[in-house]
C-alpha atoms as a printed R data frame, in Angstrom:
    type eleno elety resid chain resno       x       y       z
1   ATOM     1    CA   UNK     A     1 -17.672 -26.741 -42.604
2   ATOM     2    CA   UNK     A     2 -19.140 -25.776 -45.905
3   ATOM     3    CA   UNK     A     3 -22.706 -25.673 -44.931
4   ATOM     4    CA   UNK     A     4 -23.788 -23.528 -41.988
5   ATOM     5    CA   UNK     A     5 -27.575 -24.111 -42.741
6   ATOM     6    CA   UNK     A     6 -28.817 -24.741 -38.461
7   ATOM     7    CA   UNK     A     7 -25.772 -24.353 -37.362
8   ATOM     8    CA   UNK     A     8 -25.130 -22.143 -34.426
9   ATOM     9    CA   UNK     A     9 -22.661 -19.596 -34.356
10  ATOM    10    CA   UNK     A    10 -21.247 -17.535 -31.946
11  ATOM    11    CA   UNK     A    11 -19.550 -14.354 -32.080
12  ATOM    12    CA   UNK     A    12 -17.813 -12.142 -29.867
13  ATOM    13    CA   UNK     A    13 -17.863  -8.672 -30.567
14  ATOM    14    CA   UNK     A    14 -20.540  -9.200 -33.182
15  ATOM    15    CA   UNK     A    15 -22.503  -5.771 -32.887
16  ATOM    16    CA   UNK     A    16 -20.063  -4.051 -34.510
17  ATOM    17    CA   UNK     A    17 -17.452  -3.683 -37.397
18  ATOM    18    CA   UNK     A    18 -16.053  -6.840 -39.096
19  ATOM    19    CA   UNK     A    19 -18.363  -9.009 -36.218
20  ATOM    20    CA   UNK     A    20 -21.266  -7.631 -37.019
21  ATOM    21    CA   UNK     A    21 -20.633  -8.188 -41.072
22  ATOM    22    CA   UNK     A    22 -19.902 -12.128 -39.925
23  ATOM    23    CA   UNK     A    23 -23.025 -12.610 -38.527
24  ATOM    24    CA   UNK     A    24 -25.156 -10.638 -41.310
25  ATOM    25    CA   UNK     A    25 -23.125 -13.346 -43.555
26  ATOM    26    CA   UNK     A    26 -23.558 -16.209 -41.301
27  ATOM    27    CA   UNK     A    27 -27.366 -15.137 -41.074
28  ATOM    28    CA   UNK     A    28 -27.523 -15.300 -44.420
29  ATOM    29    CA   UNK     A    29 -26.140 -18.666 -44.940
30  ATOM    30    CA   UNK     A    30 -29.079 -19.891 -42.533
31  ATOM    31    CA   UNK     A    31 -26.850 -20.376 -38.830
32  ATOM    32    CA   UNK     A    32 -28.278 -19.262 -35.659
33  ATOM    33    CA   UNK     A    33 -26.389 -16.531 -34.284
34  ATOM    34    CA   UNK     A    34 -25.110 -15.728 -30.584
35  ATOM    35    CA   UNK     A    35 -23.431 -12.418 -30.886
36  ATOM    36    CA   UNK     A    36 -21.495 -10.804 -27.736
37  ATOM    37    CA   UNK     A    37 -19.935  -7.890 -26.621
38  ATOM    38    CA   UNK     A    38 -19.734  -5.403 -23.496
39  ATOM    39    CA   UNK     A    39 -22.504  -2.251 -24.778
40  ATOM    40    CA   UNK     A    40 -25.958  -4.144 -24.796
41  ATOM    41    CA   UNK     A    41 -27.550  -1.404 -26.660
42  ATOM    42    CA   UNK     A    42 -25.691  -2.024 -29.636
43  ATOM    43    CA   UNK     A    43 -26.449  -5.502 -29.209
44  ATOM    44    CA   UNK     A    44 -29.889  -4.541 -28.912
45  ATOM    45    CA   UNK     A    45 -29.115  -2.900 -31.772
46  ATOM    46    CA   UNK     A    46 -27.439  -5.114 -33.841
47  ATOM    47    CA   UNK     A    47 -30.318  -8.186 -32.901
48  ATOM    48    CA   UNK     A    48 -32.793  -5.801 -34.331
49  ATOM    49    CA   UNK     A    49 -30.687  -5.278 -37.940
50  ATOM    50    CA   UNK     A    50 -30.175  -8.438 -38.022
51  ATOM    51    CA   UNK     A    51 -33.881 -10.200 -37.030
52  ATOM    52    CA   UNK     A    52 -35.389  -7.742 -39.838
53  ATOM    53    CA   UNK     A    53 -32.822  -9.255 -42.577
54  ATOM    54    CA   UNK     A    54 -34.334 -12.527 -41.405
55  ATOM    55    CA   UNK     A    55 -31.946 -14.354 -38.875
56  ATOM    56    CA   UNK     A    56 -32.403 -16.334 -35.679
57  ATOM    57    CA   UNK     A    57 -30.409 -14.401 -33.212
58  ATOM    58    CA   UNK     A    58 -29.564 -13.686 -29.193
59  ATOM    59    CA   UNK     A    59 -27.286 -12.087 -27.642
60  ATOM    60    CA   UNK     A    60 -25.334 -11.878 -24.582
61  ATOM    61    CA   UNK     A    61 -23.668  -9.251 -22.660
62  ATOM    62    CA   UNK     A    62 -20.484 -10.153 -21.764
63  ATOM    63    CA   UNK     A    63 -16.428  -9.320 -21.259
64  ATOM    64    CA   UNK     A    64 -13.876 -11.671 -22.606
65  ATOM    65    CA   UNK     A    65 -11.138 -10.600 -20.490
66  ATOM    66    CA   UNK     A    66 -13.332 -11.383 -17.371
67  ATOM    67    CA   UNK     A    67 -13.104 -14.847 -16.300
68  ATOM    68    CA   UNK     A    68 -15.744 -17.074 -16.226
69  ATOM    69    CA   UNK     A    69 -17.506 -14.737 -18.936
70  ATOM    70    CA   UNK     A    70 -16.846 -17.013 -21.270
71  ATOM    71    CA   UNK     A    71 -17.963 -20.787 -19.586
72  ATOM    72    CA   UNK     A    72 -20.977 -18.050 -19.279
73  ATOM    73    CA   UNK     A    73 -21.135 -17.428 -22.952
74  ATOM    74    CA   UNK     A    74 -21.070 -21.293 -23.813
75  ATOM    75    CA   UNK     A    75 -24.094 -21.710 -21.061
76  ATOM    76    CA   UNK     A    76 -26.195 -19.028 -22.998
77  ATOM    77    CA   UNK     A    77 -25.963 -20.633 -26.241
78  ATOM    78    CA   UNK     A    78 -26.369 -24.379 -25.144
79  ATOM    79    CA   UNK     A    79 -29.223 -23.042 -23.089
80  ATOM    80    CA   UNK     A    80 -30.767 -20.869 -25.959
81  ATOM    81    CA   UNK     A    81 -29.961 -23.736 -29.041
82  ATOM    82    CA   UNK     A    82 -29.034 -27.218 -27.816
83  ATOM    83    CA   UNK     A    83 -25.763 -26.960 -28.839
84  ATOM    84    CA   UNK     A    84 -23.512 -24.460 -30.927
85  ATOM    85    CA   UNK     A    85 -20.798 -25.229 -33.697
86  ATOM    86    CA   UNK     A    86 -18.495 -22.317 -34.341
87  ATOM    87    CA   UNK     A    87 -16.926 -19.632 -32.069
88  ATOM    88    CA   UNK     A    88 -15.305 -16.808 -34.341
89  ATOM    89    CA   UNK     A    89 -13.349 -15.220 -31.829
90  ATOM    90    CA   UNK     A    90 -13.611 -11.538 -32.910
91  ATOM    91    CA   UNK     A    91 -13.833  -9.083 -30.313
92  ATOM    92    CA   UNK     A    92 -10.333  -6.908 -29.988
93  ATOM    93    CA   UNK     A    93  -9.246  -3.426 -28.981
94  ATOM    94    CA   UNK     A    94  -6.263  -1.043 -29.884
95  ATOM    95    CA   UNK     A    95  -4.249   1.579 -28.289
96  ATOM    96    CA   UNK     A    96  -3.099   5.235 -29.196
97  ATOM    97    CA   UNK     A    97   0.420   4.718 -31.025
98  ATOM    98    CA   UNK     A    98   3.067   5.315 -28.781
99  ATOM    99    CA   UNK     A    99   6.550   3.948 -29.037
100 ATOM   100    CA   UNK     A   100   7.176   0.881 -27.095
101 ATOM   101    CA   UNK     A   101   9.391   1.736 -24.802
102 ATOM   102    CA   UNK     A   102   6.728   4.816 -23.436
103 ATOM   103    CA   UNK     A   103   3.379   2.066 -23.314
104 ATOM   104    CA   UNK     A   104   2.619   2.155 -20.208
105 ATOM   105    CA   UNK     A   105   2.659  -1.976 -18.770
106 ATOM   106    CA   UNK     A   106  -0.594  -1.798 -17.438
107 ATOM   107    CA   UNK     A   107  -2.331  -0.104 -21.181
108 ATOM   108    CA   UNK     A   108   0.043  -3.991 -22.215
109 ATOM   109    CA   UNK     A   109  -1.744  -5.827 -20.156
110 ATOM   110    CA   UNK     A   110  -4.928  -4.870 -20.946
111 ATOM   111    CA   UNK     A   111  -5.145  -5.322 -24.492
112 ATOM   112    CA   UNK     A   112  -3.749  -8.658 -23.944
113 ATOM   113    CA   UNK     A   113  -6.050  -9.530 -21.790
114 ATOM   114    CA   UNK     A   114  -8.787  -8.745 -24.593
115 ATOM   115    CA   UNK     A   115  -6.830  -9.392 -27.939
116 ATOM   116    CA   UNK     A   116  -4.609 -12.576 -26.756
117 ATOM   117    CA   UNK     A   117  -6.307 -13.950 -23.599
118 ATOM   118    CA   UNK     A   118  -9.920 -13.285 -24.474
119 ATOM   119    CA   UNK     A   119  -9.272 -15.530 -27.602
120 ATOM   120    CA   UNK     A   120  -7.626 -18.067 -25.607
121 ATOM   121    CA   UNK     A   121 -10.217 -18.255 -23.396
122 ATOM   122    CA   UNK     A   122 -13.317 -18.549 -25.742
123 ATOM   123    CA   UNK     A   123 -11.059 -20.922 -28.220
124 ATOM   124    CA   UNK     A   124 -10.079 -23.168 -24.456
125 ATOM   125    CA   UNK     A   125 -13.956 -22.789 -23.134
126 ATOM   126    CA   UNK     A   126 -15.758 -23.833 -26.705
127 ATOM   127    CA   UNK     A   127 -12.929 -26.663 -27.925
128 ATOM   128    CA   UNK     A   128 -13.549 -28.598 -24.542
129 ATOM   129    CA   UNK     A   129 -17.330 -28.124 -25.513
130 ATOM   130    CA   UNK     A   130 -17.114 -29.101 -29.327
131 ATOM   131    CA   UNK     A   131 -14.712 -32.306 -27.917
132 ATOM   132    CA   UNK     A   132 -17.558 -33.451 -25.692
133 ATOM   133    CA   UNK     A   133 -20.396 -32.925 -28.580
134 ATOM   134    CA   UNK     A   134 -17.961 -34.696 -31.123
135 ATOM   135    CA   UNK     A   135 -19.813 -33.226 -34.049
136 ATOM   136    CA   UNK     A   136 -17.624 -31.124 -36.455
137 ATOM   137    CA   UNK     A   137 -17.444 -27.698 -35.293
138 ATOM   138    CA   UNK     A   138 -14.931 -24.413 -36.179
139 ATOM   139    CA   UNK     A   139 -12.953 -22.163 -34.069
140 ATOM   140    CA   UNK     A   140 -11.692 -19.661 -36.202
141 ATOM   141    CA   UNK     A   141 -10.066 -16.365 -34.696
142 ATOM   142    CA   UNK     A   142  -9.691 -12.764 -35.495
143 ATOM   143    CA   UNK     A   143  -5.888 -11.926 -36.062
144 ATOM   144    CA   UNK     A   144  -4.610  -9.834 -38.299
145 ATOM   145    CA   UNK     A   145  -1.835  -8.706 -40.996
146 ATOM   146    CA   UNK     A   146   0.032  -8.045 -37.946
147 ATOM   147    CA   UNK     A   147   0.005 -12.035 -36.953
148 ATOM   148    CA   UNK     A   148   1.868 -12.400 -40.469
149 ATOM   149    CA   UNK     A   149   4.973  -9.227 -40.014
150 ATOM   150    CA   UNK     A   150   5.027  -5.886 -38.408
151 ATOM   151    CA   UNK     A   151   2.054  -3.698 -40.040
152 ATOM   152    CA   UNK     A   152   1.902  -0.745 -37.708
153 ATOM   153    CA   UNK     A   153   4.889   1.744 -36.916
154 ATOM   154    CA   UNK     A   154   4.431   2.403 -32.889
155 ATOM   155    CA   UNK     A   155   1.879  -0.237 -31.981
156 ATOM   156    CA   UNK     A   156   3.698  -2.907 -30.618
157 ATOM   157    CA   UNK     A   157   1.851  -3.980 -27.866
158 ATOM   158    CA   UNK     A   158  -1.217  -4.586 -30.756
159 ATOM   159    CA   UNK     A   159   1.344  -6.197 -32.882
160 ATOM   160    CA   UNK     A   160   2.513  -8.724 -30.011
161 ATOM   161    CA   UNK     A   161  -0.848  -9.734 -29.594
162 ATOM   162    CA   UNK     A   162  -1.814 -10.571 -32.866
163 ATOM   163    CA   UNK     A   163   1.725 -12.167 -33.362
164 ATOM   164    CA   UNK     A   164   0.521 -14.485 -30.318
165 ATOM   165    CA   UNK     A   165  -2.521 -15.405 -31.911
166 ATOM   166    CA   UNK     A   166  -0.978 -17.226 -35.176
167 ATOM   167    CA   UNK     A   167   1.184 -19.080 -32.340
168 ATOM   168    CA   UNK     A   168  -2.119 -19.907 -29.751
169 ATOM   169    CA   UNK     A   169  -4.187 -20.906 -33.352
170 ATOM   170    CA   UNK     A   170  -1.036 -23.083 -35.185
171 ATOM   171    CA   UNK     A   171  -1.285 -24.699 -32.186
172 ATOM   172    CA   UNK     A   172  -4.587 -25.704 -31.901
173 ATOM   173    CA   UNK     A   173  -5.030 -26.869 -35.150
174 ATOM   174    CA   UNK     A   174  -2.413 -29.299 -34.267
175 ATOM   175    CA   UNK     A   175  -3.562 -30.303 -30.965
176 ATOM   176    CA   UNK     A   176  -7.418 -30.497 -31.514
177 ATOM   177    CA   UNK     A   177  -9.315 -33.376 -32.902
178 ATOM   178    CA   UNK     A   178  -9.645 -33.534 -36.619
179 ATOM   179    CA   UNK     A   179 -13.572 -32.809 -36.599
180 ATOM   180    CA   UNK     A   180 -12.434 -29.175 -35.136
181 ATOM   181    CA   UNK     A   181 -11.716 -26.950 -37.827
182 ATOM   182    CA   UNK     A   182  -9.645 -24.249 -36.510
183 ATOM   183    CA   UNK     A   183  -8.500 -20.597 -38.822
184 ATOM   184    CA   UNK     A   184  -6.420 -17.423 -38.471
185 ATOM   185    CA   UNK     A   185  -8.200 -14.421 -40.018
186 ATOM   186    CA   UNK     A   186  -5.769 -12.055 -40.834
187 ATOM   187    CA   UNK     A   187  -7.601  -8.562 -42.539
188 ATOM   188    CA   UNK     A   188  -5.410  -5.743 -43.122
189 ATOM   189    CA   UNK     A   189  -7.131  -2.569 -42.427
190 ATOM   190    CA   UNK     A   190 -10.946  -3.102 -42.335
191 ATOM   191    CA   UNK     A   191 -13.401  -0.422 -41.744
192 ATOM   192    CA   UNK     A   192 -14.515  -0.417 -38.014
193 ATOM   193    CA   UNK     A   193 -14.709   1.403 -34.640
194 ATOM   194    CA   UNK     A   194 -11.008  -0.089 -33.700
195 ATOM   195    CA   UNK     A   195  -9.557   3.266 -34.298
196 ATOM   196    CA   UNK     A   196  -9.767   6.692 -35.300
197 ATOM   197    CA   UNK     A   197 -12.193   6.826 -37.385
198 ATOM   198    CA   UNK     A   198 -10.763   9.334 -39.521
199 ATOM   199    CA   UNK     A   199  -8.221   6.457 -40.588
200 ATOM   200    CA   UNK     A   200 -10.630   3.870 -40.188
201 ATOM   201    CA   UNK     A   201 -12.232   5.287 -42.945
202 ATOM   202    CA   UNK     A   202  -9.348   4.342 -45.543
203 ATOM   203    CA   UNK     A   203  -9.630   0.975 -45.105
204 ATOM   204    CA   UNK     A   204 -11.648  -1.954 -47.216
205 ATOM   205    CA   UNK     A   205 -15.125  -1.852 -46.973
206 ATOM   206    CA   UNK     A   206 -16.179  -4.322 -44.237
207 ATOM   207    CA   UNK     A   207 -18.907  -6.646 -46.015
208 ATOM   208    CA   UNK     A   208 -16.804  -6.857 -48.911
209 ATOM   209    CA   UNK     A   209 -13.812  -8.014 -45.993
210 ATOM   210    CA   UNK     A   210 -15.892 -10.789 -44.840
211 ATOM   211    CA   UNK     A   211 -17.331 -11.638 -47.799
212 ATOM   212    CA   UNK     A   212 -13.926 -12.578 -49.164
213 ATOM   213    CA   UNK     A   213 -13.229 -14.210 -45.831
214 ATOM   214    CA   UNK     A   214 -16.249 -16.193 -45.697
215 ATOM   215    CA   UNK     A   215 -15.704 -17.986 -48.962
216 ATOM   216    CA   UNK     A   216 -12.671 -19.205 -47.143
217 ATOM   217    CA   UNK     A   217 -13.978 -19.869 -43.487
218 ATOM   218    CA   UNK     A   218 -16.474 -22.228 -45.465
219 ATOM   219    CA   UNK     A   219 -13.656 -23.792 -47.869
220 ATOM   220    CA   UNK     A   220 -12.094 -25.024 -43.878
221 ATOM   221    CA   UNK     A   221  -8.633 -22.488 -44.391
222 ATOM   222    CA   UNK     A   222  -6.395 -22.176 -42.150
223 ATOM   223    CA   UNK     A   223  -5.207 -18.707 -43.213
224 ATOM   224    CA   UNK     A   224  -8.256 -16.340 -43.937
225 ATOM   225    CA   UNK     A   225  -6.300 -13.496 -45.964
226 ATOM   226    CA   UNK     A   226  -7.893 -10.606 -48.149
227 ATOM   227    CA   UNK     A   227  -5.053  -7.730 -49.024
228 ATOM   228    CA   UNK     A   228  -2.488  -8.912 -51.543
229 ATOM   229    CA   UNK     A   229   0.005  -6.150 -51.100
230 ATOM   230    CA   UNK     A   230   0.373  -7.978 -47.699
231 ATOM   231    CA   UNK     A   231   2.613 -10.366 -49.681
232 ATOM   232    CA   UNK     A   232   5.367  -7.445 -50.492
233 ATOM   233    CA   UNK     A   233   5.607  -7.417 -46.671
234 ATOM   234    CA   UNK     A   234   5.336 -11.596 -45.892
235 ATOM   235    CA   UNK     A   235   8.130 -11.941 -48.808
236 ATOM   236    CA   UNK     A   236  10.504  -8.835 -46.790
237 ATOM   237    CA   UNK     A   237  10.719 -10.619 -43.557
238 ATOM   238    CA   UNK     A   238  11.282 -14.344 -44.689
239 ATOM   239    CA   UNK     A   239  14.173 -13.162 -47.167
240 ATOM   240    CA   UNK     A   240  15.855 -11.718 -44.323
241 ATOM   241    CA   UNK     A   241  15.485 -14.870 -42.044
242 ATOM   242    CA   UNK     A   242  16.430 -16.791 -44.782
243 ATOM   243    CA   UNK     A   243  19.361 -14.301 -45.554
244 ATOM   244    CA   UNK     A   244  20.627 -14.909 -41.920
245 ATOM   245    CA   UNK     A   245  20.150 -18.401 -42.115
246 ATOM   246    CA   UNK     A   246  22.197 -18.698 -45.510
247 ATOM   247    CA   UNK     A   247  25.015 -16.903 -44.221
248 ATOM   248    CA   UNK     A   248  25.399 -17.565 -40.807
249 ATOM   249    CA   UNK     A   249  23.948 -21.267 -40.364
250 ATOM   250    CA   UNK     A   250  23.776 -22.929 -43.500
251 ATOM   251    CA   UNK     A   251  22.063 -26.744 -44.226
252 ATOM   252    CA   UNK     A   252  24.275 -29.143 -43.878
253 ATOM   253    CA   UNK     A   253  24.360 -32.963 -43.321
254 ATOM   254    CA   UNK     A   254  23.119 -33.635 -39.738
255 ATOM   255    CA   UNK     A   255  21.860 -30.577 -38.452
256 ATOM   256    CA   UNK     A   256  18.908 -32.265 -37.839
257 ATOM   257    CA   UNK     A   257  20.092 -33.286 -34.444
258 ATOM   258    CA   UNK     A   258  19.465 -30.209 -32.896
259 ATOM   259    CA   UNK     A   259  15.928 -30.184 -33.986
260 ATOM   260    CA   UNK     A   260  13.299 -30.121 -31.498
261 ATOM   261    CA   UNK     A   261  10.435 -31.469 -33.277
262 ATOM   262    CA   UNK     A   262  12.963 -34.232 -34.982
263 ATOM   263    CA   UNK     A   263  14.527 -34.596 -31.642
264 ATOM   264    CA   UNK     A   264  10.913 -35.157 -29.691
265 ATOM   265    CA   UNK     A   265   9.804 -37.435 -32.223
266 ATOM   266    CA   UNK     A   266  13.139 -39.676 -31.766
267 ATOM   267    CA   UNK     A   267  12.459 -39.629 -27.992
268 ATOM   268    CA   UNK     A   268   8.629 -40.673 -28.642
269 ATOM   269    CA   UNK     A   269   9.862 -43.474 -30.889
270 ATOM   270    CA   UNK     A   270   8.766 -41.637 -34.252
């Protein structure tokens, strides 16, 4: 969707950090913003910022690992627009390193109910939404460095998540009608409130982040990347899959036949 002139877009977690930069650039491409989150003062806040830079915003308090929060989300902005067109799915937490084996399950299951379910709730509430409006619309979701290899030492349970995400979005974009554009944003470390901000503080400045992401969220990507070095990484882990695959099990003539996608396509008549 290269013009977002009227259109209306919604963001979770947008009074703060990289959300709150989307919707200053949104604003400033002309959309009508929704912007969500748990602490209505700084959405108070944030309304106010944005308003004086000249936007049309609301906002709504809500919690996207509650459910229903979200079928109440959608309500507020078909009730306050007509309609809306994009759902960037950013709001996320993180947890004190700790080994993996020490996390405690229920500190697990709690940022997956925010990182991993909360997006797969607002991308499951919205697409039903955009399907029924059948105009083109975008669901584009907050993942990370850490959907593309392992980025932090001792943070697996905030790995996992964002690991899930590329799988929940790759799989969207192929099951969704064509007129739903669907992206992965995947920052490395961003300037925010997700962490200490003592080591928040090294990371890219945040409007400069979504800047660079924007030009891509409007260009309909599917990956929404910004820090090159990420590539030494990327390069790392696929040389050692396909170092195991080269030695181990090789291409050869046939070994299509224990394909599943070649094998599913057979048994649809493909």
């Amino acid at each position: 969707m290269k013009d977002y002139k009227d259109k209306v877009v919604v963001i979770t977690g947008g009074a703060t950090g990289i959300g709150f930069s989307f919707a200053k650039r949104f604003g400033e491409e002309g959309a009508k913003l929704v912007i969500a989150g748990r602490r209505e003062d700084r959405l108070r806040q944030a309304k106010a910022e944005l308003v004086a830079a000249g936007a049309a915003v609301e906002y709504f308090v809500c919690d996207v690992a509650k459910d229903g929060d979200m079928e109440k989300l959608a309500d507020f902005a078909w009730s306050a627009y007509g309609k809306a067109d994009a759902i960037i799915n950013n709001a996320g937490i993180s947890l004190t390193t700790m080994t993996a084996i020490d996390t405690p399950e229920e500190e697990i299951r709690r940022i997956f109910d925010i990182n991993f379910f909360g997006v797969w709730r607002g991308s499951a509430v919205f697409a039903k939404r955009f399907i029924a409006q059948g105009t083109p619309a975008a669901i584009i979701n907050l993942g990370s460095e850490n959907s593309l290899f392992h980025a932090v030492p001792y943070g697996a349970p905030y790995v996992a998540t964002k690991h899930a995400l590329l799988a929940l979005t790759e799989s969207l974009r192929e099951e969704l009608p064509a007129f739903i554009h669907v992206g992965l944003i995947c920052p490395g470390l961003v300037k925010s409130e997700l962490n200490d901000p003592n080591f928040m503080a090294l990371g890219m400045d945040t409007d400069k982040f979504t800047k660079i992401a924007m030009a891509q969220i409007k260009n309909d990507e599917f990956f929404i990347v910004s820090h090159g070095y990420n590539m030494v990484w990327i390069d790392k882990r696929y040389e050692a899959i396909r170092a195991a695959y080269t030695r181990y099990a090789p291409r050869e003539d046939g070994d299509d036949v224990f394909d599943i996608r070649t094998m599913m396509m057979r048994l649809r008549g493909g």
